[in-house]
Backbone as JSON Lines, residues from 0, in Angstrom:
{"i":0,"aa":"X","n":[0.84,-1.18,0.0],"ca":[0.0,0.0,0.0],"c":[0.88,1.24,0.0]}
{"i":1,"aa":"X","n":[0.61,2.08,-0.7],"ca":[0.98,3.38,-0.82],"c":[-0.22,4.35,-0.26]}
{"i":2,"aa":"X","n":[0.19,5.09,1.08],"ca":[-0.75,6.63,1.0],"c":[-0.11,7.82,1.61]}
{"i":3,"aa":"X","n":[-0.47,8.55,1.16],"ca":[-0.18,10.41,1.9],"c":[-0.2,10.83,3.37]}
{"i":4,"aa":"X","n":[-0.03,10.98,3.87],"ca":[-0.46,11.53,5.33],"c":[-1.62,11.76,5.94]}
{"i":5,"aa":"X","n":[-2.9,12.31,4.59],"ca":[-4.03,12.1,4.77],"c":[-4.42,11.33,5.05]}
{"i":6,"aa":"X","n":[-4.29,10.17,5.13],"ca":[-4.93,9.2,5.3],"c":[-5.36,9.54,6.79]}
{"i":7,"aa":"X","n":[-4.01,9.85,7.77],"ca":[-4.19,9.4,9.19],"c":[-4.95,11.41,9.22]}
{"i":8,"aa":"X","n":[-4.39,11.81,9.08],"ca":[-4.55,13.6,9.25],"c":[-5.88,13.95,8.9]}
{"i":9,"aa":"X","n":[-6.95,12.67,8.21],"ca":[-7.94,13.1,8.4],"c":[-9.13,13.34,9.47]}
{"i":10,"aa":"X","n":[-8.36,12.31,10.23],"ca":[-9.09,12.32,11.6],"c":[-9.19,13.72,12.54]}
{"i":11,"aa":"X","n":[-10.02,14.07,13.43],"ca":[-10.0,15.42,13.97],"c":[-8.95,15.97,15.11]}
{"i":12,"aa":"X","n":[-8.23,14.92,15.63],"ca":[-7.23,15.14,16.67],"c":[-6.37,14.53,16.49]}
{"i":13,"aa":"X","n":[-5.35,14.5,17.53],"ca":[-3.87,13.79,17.74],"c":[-4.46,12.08,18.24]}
{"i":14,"aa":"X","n":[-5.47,11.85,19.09],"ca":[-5.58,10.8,19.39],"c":[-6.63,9.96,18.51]}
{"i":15,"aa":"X","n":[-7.87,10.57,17.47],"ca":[-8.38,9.98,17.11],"c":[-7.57,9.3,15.65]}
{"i":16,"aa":"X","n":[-5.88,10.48,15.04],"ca":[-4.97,9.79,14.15],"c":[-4.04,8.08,14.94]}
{"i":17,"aa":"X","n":[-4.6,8.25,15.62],"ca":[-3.53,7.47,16.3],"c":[-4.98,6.31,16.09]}
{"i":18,"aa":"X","n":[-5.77,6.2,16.44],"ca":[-7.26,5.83,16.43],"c":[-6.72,5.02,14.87]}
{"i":19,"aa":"X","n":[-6.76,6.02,14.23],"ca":[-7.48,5.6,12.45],"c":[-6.25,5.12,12.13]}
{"i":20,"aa":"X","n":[-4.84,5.37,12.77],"ca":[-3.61,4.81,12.14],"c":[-4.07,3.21,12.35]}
{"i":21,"aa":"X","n":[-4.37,3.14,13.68],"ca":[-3.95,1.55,13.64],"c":[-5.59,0.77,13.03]}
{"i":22,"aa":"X","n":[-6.04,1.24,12.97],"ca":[-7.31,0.81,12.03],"c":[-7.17,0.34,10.5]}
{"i":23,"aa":"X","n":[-6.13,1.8,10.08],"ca":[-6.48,1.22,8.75],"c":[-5.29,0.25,8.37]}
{"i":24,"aa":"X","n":[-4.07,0.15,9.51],"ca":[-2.83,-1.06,9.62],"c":[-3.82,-2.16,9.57]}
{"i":25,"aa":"X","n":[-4.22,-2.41,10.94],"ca":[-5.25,-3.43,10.96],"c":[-6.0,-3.98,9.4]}
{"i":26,"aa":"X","n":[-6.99,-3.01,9.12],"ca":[-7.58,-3.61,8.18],"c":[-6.89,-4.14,6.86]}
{"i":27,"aa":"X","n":[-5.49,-3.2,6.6],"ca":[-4.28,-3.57,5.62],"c":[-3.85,-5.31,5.71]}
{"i":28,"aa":"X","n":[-3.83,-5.66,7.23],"ca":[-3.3,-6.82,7.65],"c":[-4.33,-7.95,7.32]}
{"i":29,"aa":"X","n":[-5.88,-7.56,8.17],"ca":[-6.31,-7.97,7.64],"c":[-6.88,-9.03,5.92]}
{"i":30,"aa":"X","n":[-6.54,-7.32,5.04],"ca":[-6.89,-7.67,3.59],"c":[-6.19,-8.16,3.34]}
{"i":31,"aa":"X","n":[-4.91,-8.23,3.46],"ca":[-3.5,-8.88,2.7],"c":[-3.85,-9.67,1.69]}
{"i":32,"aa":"X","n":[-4.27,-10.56,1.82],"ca":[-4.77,-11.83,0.95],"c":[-5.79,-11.67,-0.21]}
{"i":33,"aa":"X","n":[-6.52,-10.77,0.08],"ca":[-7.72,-10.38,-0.56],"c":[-7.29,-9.85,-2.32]}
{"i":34,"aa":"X","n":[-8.12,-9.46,-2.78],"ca":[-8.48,-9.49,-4.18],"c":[-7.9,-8.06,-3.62]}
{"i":35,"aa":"X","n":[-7.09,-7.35,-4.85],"ca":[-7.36,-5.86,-4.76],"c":[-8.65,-4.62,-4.44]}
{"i":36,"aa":"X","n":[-9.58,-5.33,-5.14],"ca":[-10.52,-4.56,-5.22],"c":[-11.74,-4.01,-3.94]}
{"i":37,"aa":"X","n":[-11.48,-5.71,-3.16],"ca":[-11.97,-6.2,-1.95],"c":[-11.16,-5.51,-1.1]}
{"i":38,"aa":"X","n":[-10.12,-5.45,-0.97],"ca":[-9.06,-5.34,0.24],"c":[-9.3,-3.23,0.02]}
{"i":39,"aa":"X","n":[-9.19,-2.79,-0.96],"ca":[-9.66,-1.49,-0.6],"c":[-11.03,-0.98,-0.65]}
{"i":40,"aa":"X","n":[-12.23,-1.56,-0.69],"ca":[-13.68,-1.27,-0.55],"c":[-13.53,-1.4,0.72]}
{"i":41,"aa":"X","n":[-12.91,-2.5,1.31],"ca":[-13.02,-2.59,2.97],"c":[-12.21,-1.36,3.83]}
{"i":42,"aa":"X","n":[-11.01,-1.65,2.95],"ca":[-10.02,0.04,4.02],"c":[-11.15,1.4,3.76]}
{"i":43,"aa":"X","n":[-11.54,1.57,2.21],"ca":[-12.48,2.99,2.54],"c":[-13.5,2.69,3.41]}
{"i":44,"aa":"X","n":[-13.76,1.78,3.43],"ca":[-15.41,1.47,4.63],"c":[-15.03,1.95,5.97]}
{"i":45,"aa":"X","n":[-14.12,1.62,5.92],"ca":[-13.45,1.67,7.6],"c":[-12.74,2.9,7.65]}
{"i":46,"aa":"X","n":[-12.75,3.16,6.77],"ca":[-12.21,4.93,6.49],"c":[-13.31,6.0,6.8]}
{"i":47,"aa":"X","n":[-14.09,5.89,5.87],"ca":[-15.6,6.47,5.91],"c":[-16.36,6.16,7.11]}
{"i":48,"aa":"X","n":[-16.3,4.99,7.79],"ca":[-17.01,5.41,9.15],"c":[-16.25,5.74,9.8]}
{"i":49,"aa":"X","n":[-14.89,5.99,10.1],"ca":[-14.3,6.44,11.32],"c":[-14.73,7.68,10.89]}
{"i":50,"aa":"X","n":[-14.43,8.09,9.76],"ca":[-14.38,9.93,9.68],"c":[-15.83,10.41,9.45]}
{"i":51,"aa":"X","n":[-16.96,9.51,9.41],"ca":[-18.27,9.98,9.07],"c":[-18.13,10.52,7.77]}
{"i":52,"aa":"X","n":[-17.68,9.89,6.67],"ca":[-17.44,10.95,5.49],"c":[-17.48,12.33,5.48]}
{"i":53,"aa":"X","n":[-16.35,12.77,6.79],"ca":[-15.88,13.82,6.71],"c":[-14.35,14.07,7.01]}
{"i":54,"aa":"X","n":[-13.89,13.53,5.65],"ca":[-12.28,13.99,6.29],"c":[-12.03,14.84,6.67]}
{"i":55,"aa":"X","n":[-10.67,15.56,7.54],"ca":[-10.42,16.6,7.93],"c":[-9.4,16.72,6.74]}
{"i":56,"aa":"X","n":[-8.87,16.09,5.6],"ca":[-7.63,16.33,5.19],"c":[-7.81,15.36,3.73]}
{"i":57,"aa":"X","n":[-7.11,15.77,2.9],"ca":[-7.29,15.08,1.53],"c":[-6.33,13.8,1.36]}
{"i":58,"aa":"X","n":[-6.3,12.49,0.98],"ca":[-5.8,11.53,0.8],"c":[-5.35,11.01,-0.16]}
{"i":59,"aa":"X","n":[-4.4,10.4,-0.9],"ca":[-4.27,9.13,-1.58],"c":[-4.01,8.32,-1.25]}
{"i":60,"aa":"X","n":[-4.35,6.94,-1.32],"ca":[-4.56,5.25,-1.33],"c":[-4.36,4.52,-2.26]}
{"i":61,"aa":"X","n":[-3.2,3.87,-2.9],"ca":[-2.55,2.99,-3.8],"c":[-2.48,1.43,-2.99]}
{"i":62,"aa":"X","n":[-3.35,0.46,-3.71],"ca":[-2.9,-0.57,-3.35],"c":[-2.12,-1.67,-4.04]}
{"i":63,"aa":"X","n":[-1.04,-2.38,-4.6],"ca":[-0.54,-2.61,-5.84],"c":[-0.53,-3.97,-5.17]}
{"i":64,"aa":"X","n":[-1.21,-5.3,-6.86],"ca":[-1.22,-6.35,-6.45],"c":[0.33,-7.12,-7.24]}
{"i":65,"aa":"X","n":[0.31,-7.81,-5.88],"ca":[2.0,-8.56,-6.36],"c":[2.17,-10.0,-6.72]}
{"i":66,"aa":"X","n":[0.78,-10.21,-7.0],"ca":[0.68,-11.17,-8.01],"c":[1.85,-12.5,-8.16]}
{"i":67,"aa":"X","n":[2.49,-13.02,-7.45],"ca":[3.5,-14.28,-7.65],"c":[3.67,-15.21,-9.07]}
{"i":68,"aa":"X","n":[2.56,-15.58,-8.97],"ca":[1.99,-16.7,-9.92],"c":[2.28,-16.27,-11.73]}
């Protein structure tokens, strides 16, 4: 995964970034395995309700599949 600072800076304080940091680690860890497409519908979900679709701050989110096979 690739993102900006936004990601965490959208949250409204120092503790609710700390909040959404390990959330969207979590859900990263989570998806690992997942389909690309799956693994980030779920990080914005969990994005969008922490922040109530209201970021405080603008984002980018790159997820690149590494495909082995």
């Amino acid at each position: 995964a690739i993102f900006t600072d936004g990601l965490f800076e959208a949250a409204i304080d120092a503790p609710s970034r700390k909040i959404l940091k390990e959330l969207m680690f979590d859900t990263l860890h989570k998806t690992r395995d997942y389909e690309v497409q799956i693994a980030m519908d779920e990080l914005l979900y969990q994005f969008d309700k922490f922040t109530h679709e209201h970021p405080q701050d603008d984002l980018i989110l790159c997820l690149i599949d590494l495909d082995e096979t």
